[in-house]
Amino acid sequence: MKAAVVRDLDLAPQYENNYPNPLPKLDEVLIHVTASALSNRARSDANGSHYASAGKLPMVPGVDGVGLLPNGNKVFFVSNESFAEQVVVEKGHWVAMPNDLKDEKIAGMMNPAL
């Protein structure tokens, strides 16, 4: 799977083409990510400076995004590792989004709106 991966907190995330795919548990769903915002929270997670950052490496930064459920419905979700092609999200932990809104706009405006 493609992802932006942090392997050293002193370096920017690097694009990787073969990061392991996440495996959903029974109460989770695999979402195909179409957009994720580069928020201050995501940046501070990527460099390990956010108070909630575990600092465990390697890691994929990101805290929220827009994606497609397996049935094709567009949703906004909150989940770590949103700078990857796919994320695992607990069932029902998303908000349905209209198809006519651009994914990049949704991703960019949701974090500040929250």
PDB file of N, CA and C in Angstrom:
ATOM      1  N   MET A   1       0.848  -1.171   0.000  1.00  0.00           N
ATOM      2  CA  MET A   1       0.000   0.000   0.000  1.00  0.00           C
ATOM      3  C   MET A   1       0.898   1.239   0.000  1.00  0.00           C
ATOM      4  N   LYS A   2       0.441   2.290  -0.645  1.00  0.00           N
ATOM      5  CA  LYS A   2       1.159   3.560  -0.664  1.00  0.00           C
ATOM      6  C   LYS A   2       0.863   4.334   0.616  1.00  0.00           C
ATOM      7  N   ALA A   3       1.911   4.984   1.157  1.00  0.00           N
ATOM      8  CA  ALA A   3       1.733   5.748   2.390  1.00  0.00           C
ATOM      9  C   ALA A   3       2.886   6.720   2.570  1.00  0.00           C
ATOM     10  N   ALA A   4       2.627   7.777   3.342  1.00  0.00           N
ATOM     11  CA  ALA A   4       3.685   8.684   3.795  1.00  0.00           C
ATOM     12  C   ALA A   4       4.138   8.129   5.143  1.00  0.00           C
ATOM     13  N   VAL A   5       5.405   7.742   5.248  1.00  0.00           N
ATOM     14  CA  VAL A   5       5.873   7.016   6.418  1.00  0.00           C
ATOM     15  C   VAL A   5       6.979   7.787   7.131  1.00  0.00           C
ATOM     16  N   VAL A   6       6.862   7.856   8.457  1.00  0.00           N
ATOM     17  CA  VAL A   6       7.903   8.463   9.298  1.00  0.00           C
ATOM     18  C   VAL A   6       8.726   7.332   9.891  1.00  0.00           C
ATOM     19  N   ARG A   7      10.013   7.340   9.605  1.00  0.00           N
ATOM     20  CA  ARG A   7      10.930   6.356  10.178  1.00  0.00           C
ATOM     21  C   ARG A   7      11.950   7.022  11.095  1.00  0.00           C
ATOM     22  N   ASP A   8      12.005   8.364  11.043  1.00  0.00           N
ATOM     23  CA  ASP A   8      12.919   9.153  11.874  1.00  0.00           C
ATOM     24  C   ASP A   8      12.200  10.465  12.176  1.00  0.00           C
ATOM     25  N   LEU A   9      11.987  10.795  13.451  1.00  0.00           N
ATOM     26  CA  LEU A   9      11.229  11.996  13.821  1.00  0.00           C
ATOM     27  C   LEU A   9      11.934  13.288  13.432  1.00  0.00           C
ATOM     28  N   ASP A  10      13.218  13.215  13.065  1.00  0.00           N
ATOM     29  CA  ASP A  10      13.946  14.399  12.627  1.00  0.00           C
ATOM     30  C   ASP A  10      13.853  14.619  11.121  1.00  0.00           C
ATOM     31  N   LEU A  11      13.197  13.698  10.413  1.00  0.00           N
ATOM     32  CA  LEU A  11      13.051  13.797   8.961  1.00  0.00           C
ATOM     33  C   LEU A  11      11.577  13.860   8.584  1.00  0.00           C
ATOM     34  N   ALA A  12      11.309  14.451   7.444  1.00  0.00           N
ATOM     35  CA  ALA A  12       9.932  14.514   6.943  1.00  0.00           C
ATOM     36  C   ALA A  12       9.464  13.111   6.544  1.00  0.00           C
ATOM     37  N   PRO A  13       8.160  12.886   6.539  1.00  0.00           N
ATOM     38  CA  PRO A  13       7.646  11.593   6.067  1.00  0.00           C
ATOM     39  C   PRO A  13       8.103  11.338   4.629  1.00  0.00           C
ATOM     40  N   GLN A  14       8.347  10.086   4.325  1.00  0.00           N
ATOM     41  CA  GLN A  14       8.778   9.687   2.994  1.00  0.00           C
ATOM     42  C   GLN A  14       7.712   8.809   2.349  1.00  0.00           C
ATOM     43  N   TYR A  15       7.533   8.984   1.044  1.00  0.00           N
ATOM     44  CA  TYR A  15       6.591   8.162   0.294  1.00  0.00           C
ATOM     45  C   TYR A  15       7.126   6.734   0.207  1.00  0.00           C
ATOM     46  N   GLU A  16       6.263   5.773   0.539  1.00  0.00           N
ATOM     47  CA  GLU A  16       6.611   4.366   0.378  1.00  0.00           C
ATOM     48  C   GLU A  16       5.515   3.674  -0.403  1.00  0.00           C
ATOM     49  N   ASN A  17       5.914   2.731  -1.204  1.00  0.00           N
ATOM     50  CA  ASN A  17       4.994   2.034  -2.093  1.00  0.00           C
ATOM     51  C   ASN A  17       4.523   0.690  -1.541  1.00  0.00           C
ATOM     52  N   ASN A  18       5.223   0.145  -0.548  1.00  0.00           N
ATOM     53  CA  ASN A  18       4.910  -1.203  -0.059  1.00  0.00           C
ATOM     54  C   ASN A  18       4.703  -1.261   1.441  1.00  0.00           C
ATOM     55  N   TYR A  19       4.046  -0.257   2.002  1.00  0.00           N
ATOM     56  CA  TYR A  19       3.738  -0.274   3.435  1.00  0.00           C
ATOM     57  C   TYR A  19       2.668  -1.346   3.671  1.00  0.00           C
ATOM     58  N   PRO A  20       2.714  -2.067   4.785  1.00  0.00           N
ATOM     59  CA  PRO A  20       1.732  -3.150   5.019  1.00  0.00           C
ATOM     60  C   PRO A  20       0.285  -2.642   5.045  1.00  0.00           C
ATOM     61  N   ASN A  21      -0.594  -3.391   4.429  1.00  0.00           N
ATOM     62  CA  ASN A  21      -2.021  -3.066   4.440  1.00  0.00           C
ATOM     63  C   ASN A  21      -2.595  -3.285   5.829  1.00  0.00           C
ATOM     64  N   PRO A  22      -3.469  -2.384   6.291  1.00  0.00           N
ATOM     65  CA  PRO A  22      -4.123  -2.614   7.587  1.00  0.00           C
ATOM     66  C   PRO A  22      -5.152  -3.736   7.473  1.00  0.00           C
ATOM     67  N   LEU A  23      -5.334  -4.459   8.550  1.00  0.00           N
ATOM     68  CA  LEU A  23      -6.295  -5.562   8.573  1.00  0.00           C
ATOM     69  C   LEU A  23      -7.408  -5.248   9.560  1.00  0.00           C
ATOM     70  N   PRO A  24      -8.629  -5.058   9.046  1.00  0.00           N
ATOM     71  CA  PRO A  24      -9.741  -4.736   9.953  1.00  0.00           C
ATOM     72  C   PRO A  24     -10.152  -5.931  10.813  1.00  0.00           C
ATOM     73  N   LYS A  25     -10.551  -5.615  12.052  1.00  0.00           N
ATOM     74  CA  LYS A  25     -11.122  -6.616  12.947  1.00  0.00           C
ATOM     75  C   LYS A  25     -12.620  -6.680  12.684  1.00  0.00           C
ATOM     76  N   LEU A  26     -13.339  -7.500  13.430  1.00  0.00           N
ATOM     77  CA  LEU A  26     -14.770  -7.694  13.193  1.00  0.00           C
ATOM     78  C   LEU A  26     -15.581  -6.407  13.320  1.00  0.00           C
ATOM     79  N   ASP A  27     -15.192  -5.517  14.229  1.00  0.00           N
ATOM     80  CA  ASP A  27     -15.946  -4.286  14.453  1.00  0.00           C
ATOM     81  C   ASP A  27     -15.371  -3.102  13.668  1.00  0.00           C
ATOM     82  N   GLU A  28     -14.557  -3.373  12.659  1.00  0.00           N
ATOM     83  CA  GLU A  28     -13.907  -2.311  11.886  1.00  0.00           C
ATOM     84  C   GLU A  28     -14.176  -2.461  10.391  1.00  0.00           C
ATOM     85  N   VAL A  29     -13.951  -1.362   9.677  1.00  0.00           N
ATOM     86  CA  VAL A  29     -14.148  -1.330   8.227  1.00  0.00           C
ATOM     87  C   VAL A  29     -12.908  -0.721   7.592  1.00  0.00           C
ATOM     88  N   LEU A  30     -12.532  -1.237   6.434  1.00  0.00           N
ATOM     89  CA  LEU A  30     -11.418  -0.703   5.670  1.00  0.00           C
ATOM     90  C   LEU A  30     -11.938   0.411   4.767  1.00  0.00           C
ATOM     91  N   ILE A  31     -11.387   1.606   4.905  1.00  0.00           N
ATOM     92  CA  ILE A  31     -11.790   2.756   4.091  1.00  0.00           C
ATOM     93  C   ILE A  31     -10.666   3.097   3.126  1.00  0.00           C
ATOM     94  N   HIS A  32     -11.013   3.297   1.864  1.00  0.00           N
ATOM     95  CA  HIS A  32     -10.050   3.740   0.849  1.00  0.00           C
ATOM     96  C   HIS A  32      -9.964   5.264   0.939  1.00  0.00           C
ATOM     97  N   VAL A  33      -8.806   5.779   1.324  1.00  0.00           N
ATOM     98  CA  VAL A  33      -8.613   7.219   1.546  1.00  0.00           C
ATOM     99  C   VAL A  33      -8.492   7.946   0.212  1.00  0.00           C
ATOM    100  N   THR A  34      -9.275   9.021   0.067  1.00  0.00           N
ATOM    101  CA  THR A  34      -9.204   9.840  -1.148  1.00  0.00           C
ATOM    102  C   THR A  34      -8.616  11.223  -0.878  1.00  0.00           C
ATOM    103  N   ALA A  35      -8.637  11.687   0.385  1.00  0.00           N
ATOM    104  CA  ALA A  35      -8.052  12.986   0.750  1.00  0.00           C
ATOM    105  C   ALA A  35      -7.823  13.026   2.254  1.00  0.00           C
ATOM    106  N   SER A  36      -6.743  13.701   2.643  1.00  0.00           N
ATOM    107  CA  SER A  36      -6.437  13.884   4.057  1.00  0.00           C
ATOM    108  C   SER A  36      -5.736  15.223   4.211  1.00  0.00           C
ATOM    109  N   ALA A  37      -6.103  15.977   5.232  1.00  0.00           N
ATOM    110  CA  ALA A  37      -5.552  17.328   5.415  1.00  0.00           C
ATOM    111  C   ALA A  37      -4.217  17.297   6.140  1.00  0.00           C
ATOM    112  N   LEU A  38      -3.331  18.195   5.726  1.00  0.00           N
ATOM    113  CA  LEU A  38      -2.052  18.384   6.404  1.00  0.00           C
ATOM    114  C   LEU A  38      -2.264  19.441   7.484  1.00  0.00           C
ATOM    115  N   SER A  39      -2.924  19.042   8.555  1.00  0.00           N
ATOM    116  CA  SER A  39      -3.258  19.959   9.648  1.00  0.00           C
ATOM    117  C   SER A  39      -2.064  20.102  10.594  1.00  0.00           C
ATOM    118  N   ASN A  40      -2.139  21.090  11.472  1.00  0.00           N
ATOM    119  CA  ASN A  40      -1.088  21.246  12.484  1.00  0.00           C
ATOM    120  C   ASN A  40      -1.001  20.013  13.370  1.00  0.00           C
ATOM    121  N   ARG A  41      -2.116  19.404  13.653  1.00  0.00           N
ATOM    122  CA  ARG A  41      -2.136  18.186  14.472  1.00  0.00           C
ATOM    123  C   ARG A  41      -1.391  17.057  13.756  1.00  0.00           C
ATOM    124  N   ALA A  42      -1.614  16.915  12.453  1.00  0.00           N
ATOM    125  CA  ALA A  42      -0.921  15.872  11.690  1.00  0.00           C
ATOM    126  C   ALA A  42       0.579  16.159  11.627  1.00  0.00           C
ATOM    127  N   ARG A  43       0.944  17.413  11.459  1.00  0.00           N
ATOM    128  CA  ARG A  43       2.374  17.793  11.410  1.00  0.00           C
ATOM    129  C   ARG A  43       3.062  17.494  12.739  1.00  0.00           C
ATOM    130  N   SER A  44       2.419  17.873  13.842  1.00  0.00           N
ATOM    131  CA  SER A  44       3.051  17.660  15.142  1.00  0.00           C
ATOM    132  C   SER A  44       3.124  16.170  15.488  1.00  0.00           C
ATOM    133  N   ASP A  45       2.194  15.393  14.970  1.00  0.00           N
ATOM    134  CA  ASP A  45       2.261  13.946  15.143  1.00  0.00           C
ATOM    135  C   ASP A  45       3.458  13.391  14.373  1.00  0.00           C
ATOM    136  N   ALA A  46       3.657  13.887  13.162  1.00  0.00           N
ATOM    137  CA  ALA A  46       4.728  13.388  12.296  1.00  0.00           C
ATOM    138  C   ALA A  46       6.115  13.685  12.848  1.00  0.00           C
ATOM    139  N   ASN A  47       6.254  14.768  13.614  1.00  0.00           N
ATOM    140  CA  ASN A  47       7.587  15.074  14.162  1.00  0.00           C
ATOM    141  C   ASN A  47       7.703  14.695  15.643  1.00  0.00           C
ATOM    142  N   GLY A  48       6.652  14.088  16.195  1.00  0.00           N
ATOM    143  CA  GLY A  48       6.692  13.600  17.568  1.00  0.00           C
ATOM    144  C   GLY A  48       6.482  14.642  18.639  1.00  0.00           C
ATOM    145  N   SER A  49       6.114  15.878  18.249  1.00  0.00           N
ATOM    146  CA  SER A  49       5.978  16.946  19.240  1.00  0.00           C
ATOM    147  C   SER A  49       4.578  17.060  19.848  1.00  0.00           C
ATOM    148  N   HIS A  50       3.573  16.401  19.290  1.00  0.00           N
ATOM    149  CA  HIS A  50       2.226  16.474  19.854  1.00  0.00           C
ATOM    150  C   HIS A  50       2.168  15.656  21.141  1.00  0.00           C
ATOM    151  N   TYR A  51       1.479  16.177  22.157  1.00  0.00           N
ATOM    152  CA  TYR A  51       1.438  15.515  23.457  1.00  0.00           C
ATOM    153  C   TYR A  51       0.859  14.098  23.391  1.00  0.00           C
ATOM    154  N   ALA A  52       0.025  13.831  22.396  1.00  0.00           N
ATOM    155  CA  ALA A  52      -0.566  12.503  22.276  1.00  0.00           C
ATOM    156  C   ALA A  52       0.233  11.582  21.361  1.00  0.00           C
ATOM    157  N   SER A  53       1.310  12.094  20.796  1.00  0.00           N
ATOM    158  CA  SER A  53       2.129  11.295  19.892  1.00  0.00           C
ATOM    159  C   SER A  53       2.860  10.206  20.669  1.00  0.00           C
ATOM    160  N   ALA A  54       2.722   8.974  20.221  1.00  0.00           N
ATOM    161  CA  ALA A  54       3.360   7.848  20.907  1.00  0.00           C
ATOM    162  C   ALA A  54       4.850   7.771  20.591  1.00  0.00           C
ATOM    163  N   GLY A  55       5.253   8.346  19.462  1.00  0.00           N
ATOM    164  CA  GLY A  55       6.658   8.315  19.082  1.00  0.00           C
ATOM    165  C   GLY A  55       7.131   6.954  18.618  1.00  0.00           C
ATOM    166  N   LYS A  56       6.209   6.006  18.405  1.00  0.00           N
ATOM    167  CA  LYS A  56       6.556   4.665  17.944  1.00  0.00           C
ATOM    168  C   LYS A  56       6.767   4.689  16.433  1.00  0.00           C
ATOM    169  N   LEU A  57       7.904   4.192  15.996  1.00  0.00           N
ATOM    170  CA  LEU A  57       8.247   4.199  14.575  1.00  0.00           C
ATOM    171  C   LEU A  57       8.360   2.775  14.046  1.00  0.00           C
ATOM    172  N   PRO A  58       8.089   2.556  12.766  1.00  0.00           N
ATOM    173  CA  PRO A  58       7.607   3.546  11.807  1.00  0.00           C
ATOM    174  C   PRO A  58       6.152   3.883  12.077  1.00  0.00           C
ATOM    175  N   MET A  59       5.727   5.036  11.570  1.00  0.00           N
ATOM    176  CA  MET A  59       4.339   5.456  11.710  1.00  0.00           C
ATOM    177  C   MET A  59       3.904   6.225  10.476  1.00  0.00           C
ATOM    178  N   VAL A  60       2.613   6.170  10.236  1.00  0.00           N
ATOM    179  CA  VAL A  60       1.989   6.946   9.166  1.00  0.00           C
ATOM    180  C   VAL A  60       1.219   8.065   9.849  1.00  0.00           C
ATOM    181  N   PRO A  61       1.558   9.337   9.563  1.00  0.00           N
ATOM    182  CA  PRO A  61       0.842  10.430  10.218  1.00  0.00           C
ATOM    183  C   PRO A  61      -0.562  10.628   9.643  1.00  0.00           C
ATOM    184  N   GLY A  62      -1.256  11.572  10.224  1.00  0.00           N
ATOM    185  CA  GLY A  62      -2.605  11.902   9.788  1.00  0.00           C
ATOM    186  C   GLY A  62      -3.600  11.575  10.872  1.00  0.00           C
ATOM    187  N   VAL A  63      -4.658  12.355  10.941  1.00  0.00           N
ATOM    188  CA  VAL A  63      -5.658  12.150  11.989  1.00  0.00           C
ATOM    189  C   VAL A  63      -7.083  12.040  11.459  1.00  0.00           C
ATOM    190  N   ASP A  64      -7.307  12.466  10.235  1.00  0.00           N
ATOM    191  CA  ASP A  64      -8.649  12.390   9.672  1.00  0.00           C
ATOM    192  C   ASP A  64      -8.565  12.461   8.156  1.00  0.00           C
ATOM    193  N   GLY A  65      -9.691  12.203   7.518  1.00  0.00           N
ATOM    194  CA  GLY A  65      -9.688  12.261   6.061  1.00  0.00           C
ATOM    195  C   GLY A  65     -11.044  11.964   5.477  1.00  0.00           C
ATOM    196  N   VAL A  66     -11.036  11.860   4.164  1.00  0.00           N
ATOM    197  CA  VAL A  66     -12.229  11.534   3.392  1.00  0.00           C
ATOM    198  C   VAL A  66     -11.915  10.254   2.634  1.00  0.00           C
ATOM    199  N   GLY A  67     -12.900   9.397   2.532  1.00  0.00           N
ATOM    200  CA  GLY A  67     -12.646   8.152   1.824  1.00  0.00           C
ATOM    201  C   GLY A  67     -13.931   7.464   1.417  1.00  0.00           C
ATOM    202  N   LEU A  68     -13.743   6.291   0.843  1.00  0.00           N
ATOM    203  CA  LEU A  68     -14.866   5.499   0.351  1.00  0.00           C
ATOM    204  C   LEU A  68     -14.994   4.217   1.157  1.00  0.00           C
ATOM    205  N   LEU A  69     -16.203   3.956   1.614  1.00  0.00           N
ATOM    206  CA  LEU A  69     -16.511   2.692   2.273  1.00  0.00           C
ATOM    207  C   LEU A  69     -16.508   1.582   1.224  1.00  0.00           C
ATOM    208  N   PRO A  70     -16.482   0.322   1.632  1.00  0.00           N
ATOM    209  CA  PRO A  70     -16.534  -0.770   0.656  1.00  0.00           C
ATOM    210  C   PRO A  70     -17.752  -0.712  -0.274  1.00  0.00           C
ATOM    211  N   ASN A  71     -18.850  -0.114   0.192  1.00  0.00           N
ATOM    212  CA  ASN A  71     -20.053   0.001  -0.654  1.00  0.00           C
ATOM    213  C   ASN A  71     -20.011   1.215  -1.578  1.00  0.00           C
ATOM    214  N   GLY A  72     -18.917   2.010  -1.526  1.00  0.00           N
ATOM    215  CA  GLY A  72     -18.758   3.166  -2.407  1.00  0.00           C
ATOM    216  C   GLY A  72     -19.233   4.481  -1.829  1.00  0.00           C
ATOM    217  N   ASN A  73     -19.847   4.486  -0.646  1.00  0.00           N
ATOM    218  CA  ASN A  73     -20.307   5.730  -0.033  1.00  0.00           C
ATOM    219  C   ASN A  73     -19.125   6.569   0.436  1.00  0.00           C
ATOM    220  N   LYS A  74     -19.213   7.889   0.201  1.00  0.00           N
ATOM    221  CA  LYS A  74     -18.174   8.818   0.633  1.00  0.00           C
ATOM    222  C   LYS A  74     -18.420   9.226   2.072  1.00  0.00           C
ATOM    223  N   VAL A  75     -17.328   9.220   2.880  1.00  0.00           N
ATOM    224  CA  VAL A  75     -17.440   9.566   4.290  1.00  0.00           C
ATOM    225  C   VAL A  75     -16.254  10.414   4.736  1.00  0.00           C
ATOM    226  N   PHE A  76     -16.476  11.176   5.822  1.00  0.00           N
ATOM    227  CA  PHE A  76     -15.390  11.818   6.551  1.00  0.00           C
ATOM    228  C   PHE A  76     -15.154  10.946   7.770  1.00  0.00           C
ATOM    229  N   PHE A  77     -13.884  10.653   8.067  1.00  0.00           N
ATOM    230  CA  PHE A  77     -13.553   9.789   9.187  1.00  0.00           C
ATOM    231  C   PHE A  77     -12.451  10.414  10.033  1.00  0.00           C
ATOM    232  N   VAL A  78     -12.390   9.987  11.275  1.00  0.00           N
ATOM    233  CA  VAL A  78     -11.292  10.353  12.164  1.00  0.00           C
ATOM    234  C   VAL A  78     -10.562   9.060  12.483  1.00  0.00           C
ATOM    235  N   SER A  79      -9.289   9.007  12.094  1.00  0.00           N
ATOM    236  CA  SER A  79      -8.483   7.815  12.315  1.00  0.00           C
ATOM    237  C   SER A  79      -7.019   8.157  12.125  1.00  0.00           C
ATOM    238  N   ASN A  80      -6.168   7.562  12.924  1.00  0.00           N
ATOM    239  CA  ASN A  80      -4.737   7.728  12.719  1.00  0.00           C
ATOM    240  C   ASN A  80      -4.335   7.089  11.399  1.00  0.00           C
ATOM    241  N   GLU A  81      -3.177   7.464  10.933  1.00  0.00           N
ATOM    242  CA  GLU A  81      -2.598   6.907   9.712  1.00  0.00           C
ATOM    243  C   GLU A  81      -3.397   7.256   8.460  1.00  0.00           C
ATOM    244  N   SER A  82      -3.994   8.443   8.435  1.00  0.00           N
ATOM    245  CA  SER A  82      -4.806   8.815   7.282  1.00  0.00           C
ATOM    246  C   SER A  82      -3.978   9.239   6.067  1.00  0.00           C
ATOM    247  N   PHE A  83      -2.635   9.285   6.196  1.00  0.00           N
ATOM    248  CA  PHE A  83      -1.785   9.578   5.046  1.00  0.00           C
ATOM    249  C   PHE A  83      -1.376   8.283   4.353  1.00  0.00           C
ATOM    250  N   ALA A  84      -2.305   7.362   4.283  1.00  0.00           N
ATOM    251  CA  ALA A  84      -2.098   6.079   3.621  1.00  0.00           C
ATOM    252  C   ALA A  84      -3.264   5.829   2.679  1.00  0.00           C
ATOM    253  N   GLU A  85      -3.100   4.879   1.791  1.00  0.00           N
ATOM    254  CA  GLU A  85      -4.162   4.547   0.837  1.00  0.00           C
ATOM    255  C   GLU A  85      -5.409   3.999   1.514  1.00  0.00           C
ATOM    256  N   GLN A  86      -5.204   3.289   2.625  1.00  0.00           N
ATOM    257  CA  GLN A  86      -6.318   2.673   3.326  1.00  0.00           C
ATOM    258  C   GLN A  86      -6.141   2.843   4.828  1.00  0.00           C
ATOM    259  N   VAL A  87      -7.262   2.984   5.520  1.00  0.00           N
ATOM    260  CA  VAL A  87      -7.254   3.041   6.981  1.00  0.00           C
ATOM    261  C   VAL A  87      -8.346   2.130   7.514  1.00  0.00           C
ATOM    262  N   VAL A  88      -8.164   1.706   8.744  1.00  0.00           N
ATOM    263  CA  VAL A  88      -9.165   0.908   9.437  1.00  0.00           C
ATOM    264  C   VAL A  88      -9.891   1.838  10.401  1.00  0.00           C
ATOM    265  N   VAL A  89     -11.217   1.814  10.350  1.00  0.00           N
ATOM    266  CA  VAL A  89     -12.040   2.675  11.197  1.00  0.00           C
ATOM    267  C   VAL A  89     -13.122   1.810  11.853  1.00  0.00           C
ATOM    268  N   GLU A  90     -13.374   2.076  13.130  1.00  0.00           N
ATOM    269  CA  GLU A  90     -14.430   1.357  13.828  1.00  0.00           C
ATOM    270  C   GLU A  90     -15.758   1.603  13.119  1.00  0.00           C
ATOM    271  N   LYS A  91     -16.546   0.558  12.974  1.00  0.00           N
ATOM    272  CA  LYS A  91     -17.824   0.656  12.263  1.00  0.00           C
ATOM    273  C   LYS A  91     -18.675   1.793  12.810  1.00  0.00           C
ATOM    274  N   GLY A  92     -19.182   2.630  11.900  1.00  0.00           N
ATOM    275  CA  GLY A  92     -20.057   3.732  12.270  1.00  0.00           C
ATOM    276  C   GLY A  92     -19.344   4.989  12.730  1.00  0.00           C
ATOM    277  N   HIS A  93     -18.018   4.981  12.808  1.00  0.00           N
ATOM    278  CA  HIS A  93     -17.265   6.152  13.265  1.00  0.00           C
ATOM    279  C   HIS A  93     -16.858   7.025  12.079  1.00  0.00           C
ATOM    280  N   TRP A  94     -17.862   7.454  11.345  1.00  0.00           N
ATOM    281  CA  TRP A  94     -17.667   8.332  10.207  1.00  0.00           C
ATOM    282  C   TRP A  94     -18.941   9.123   9.985  1.00  0.00           C
ATOM    283  N   VAL A  95     -18.843  10.130   9.122  1.00  0.00           N
ATOM    284  CA  VAL A  95     -20.000  10.953   8.775  1.00  0.00           C
ATOM    285  C   VAL A  95     -20.158  10.884   7.264  1.00  0.00           C
ATOM    286  N   ALA A  96     -21.364  10.595   6.806  1.00  0.00           N
ATOM    287  CA  ALA A  96     -21.625  10.536   5.366  1.00  0.00           C
ATOM    288  C   ALA A  96     -21.426  11.910   4.740  1.00  0.00           C
ATOM    289  N   MET A  97     -20.859  11.940   3.554  1.00  0.00           N
ATOM    290  CA  MET A  97     -20.600  13.175   2.819  1.00  0.00           C
ATOM    291  C   MET A  97     -21.289  13.118   1.466  1.00  0.00           C
ATOM    292  N   PRO A  98     -21.791  14.268   0.983  1.00  0.00           N
ATOM    293  CA  PRO A  98     -22.418  14.287  -0.342  1.00  0.00           C
ATOM    294  C   PRO A  98     -21.367  14.068  -1.438  1.00  0.00           C
ATOM    295  N   ASN A  99     -21.743  13.348  -2.455  1.00  0.00           N
ATOM    296  CA  ASN A  99     -20.823  13.058  -3.556  1.00  0.00           C
ATOM    297  C   ASN A  99     -20.432  14.287  -4.358  1.00  0.00           C
ATOM    298  N   ASP A 100     -21.259  15.344  -4.333  1.00  0.00           N
ATOM    299  CA  ASP A 100     -20.951  16.517  -5.159  1.00  0.00           C
ATOM    300  C   ASP A 100     -19.919  17.456  -4.519  1.00  0.00           C
ATOM    301  N   LEU A 101     -19.521  17.237  -3.266  1.00  0.00           N
ATOM    302  CA  LEU A 101     -18.467  18.031  -2.638  1.00  0.00           C
ATOM    303  C   LEU A 101     -17.109  17.417  -2.958  1.00  0.00           C
ATOM    304  N   LYS A 102     -16.133  18.269  -3.245  1.00  0.00           N
ATOM    305  CA  LYS A 102     -14.787  17.777  -3.550  1.00  0.00           C
ATOM    306  C   LYS A 102     -14.126  17.248  -2.280  1.00  0.00           C
ATOM    307  N   ASP A 103     -13.491  16.109  -2.410  1.00  0.00           N
ATOM    308  CA  ASP A 103     -12.869  15.447  -1.261  1.00  0.00           C
ATOM    309  C   ASP A 103     -11.819  16.328  -0.592  1.00  0.00           C
ATOM    310  N   GLU A 104     -11.009  17.034  -1.393  1.00  0.00           N
ATOM    311  CA  GLU A 104      -9.955  17.894  -0.844  1.00  0.00           C
ATOM    312  C   GLU A 104     -10.551  19.021   0.000  1.00  0.00           C
ATOM    313  N   LYS A 105     -11.663  19.569  -0.437  1.00  0.00           N
ATOM    314  CA  LYS A 105     -12.305  20.652   0.316  1.00  0.00           C
ATOM    315  C   LYS A 105     -12.864  20.131   1.637  1.00  0.00           C
ATOM    316  N   ILE A 106     -13.470  18.962   1.600  1.00  0.00           N
ATOM    317  CA  ILE A 106     -14.003  18.383   2.832  1.00  0.00           C
ATOM    318  C   ILE A 106     -12.859  18.139   3.818  1.00  0.00           C
ATOM    319  N   ALA A 107     -11.791  17.527   3.358  1.00  0.00           N
ATOM    320  CA  ALA A 107     -10.654  17.210   4.230  1.00  0.00           C
ATOM    321  C   ALA A 107     -10.055  18.483   4.811  1.00  0.00           C
ATOM    322  N   GLY A 108      -9.955  19.528   4.003  1.00  0.00           N
ATOM    323  CA  GLY A 108      -9.344  20.767   4.456  1.00  0.00           C
ATOM    324  C   GLY A 108     -10.188  21.580   5.415  1.00  0.00           C
ATOM    325  N   MET A 109     -11.492  21.416   5.372  1.00  0.00           N
ATOM    326  CA  MET A 109     -12.335  22.262   6.221  1.00  0.00           C
ATOM    327  C   MET A 109     -12.852  21.562   7.476  1.00  0.00           C
ATOM    328  N   MET A 110     -12.822  20.252   7.517  1.00  0.00           N
ATOM    329  CA  MET A 110     -13.419  19.557   8.648  1.00  0.00           C
ATOM    330  C   MET A 110     -12.634  19.732   9.945  1.00  0.00           C
ATOM    331  N   ASN A 111     -11.326  19.603   9.929  1.00  0.00           N
ATOM    332  CA  ASN A 111     -10.537  19.719  11.150  1.00  0.00           C
ATOM    333  C   ASN A 111     -10.716  21.096  11.795  1.00  0.00           C
ATOM    334  N   PRO A 112     -10.584  22.186  11.044  1.00  0.00           N
ATOM    335  CA  PRO A 112     -10.828  23.500  11.664  1.00  0.00           C
ATOM    336  C   PRO A 112     -12.271  23.666  12.140  1.00  0.00           C
ATOM    337  N   ALA A 113     -13.229  23.061  11.435  1.00  0.00           N
ATOM    338  CA  ALA A 113     -14.627  23.174  11.832  1.00  0.00           C
ATOM    339  C   ALA A 113     -14.909  22.421  13.125  1.00  0.00           C
ATOM    340  N   LEU A 114     -14.186  21.336  13.352  1.00  0.00           N
ATOM    341  CA  LEU A 114     -14.415  20.552  14.562  1.00  0.00           C
ATOM    342  C   LEU A 114     -13.925  21.313  15.765  1.00  0.00           C
TER     343      LEU A 114
END
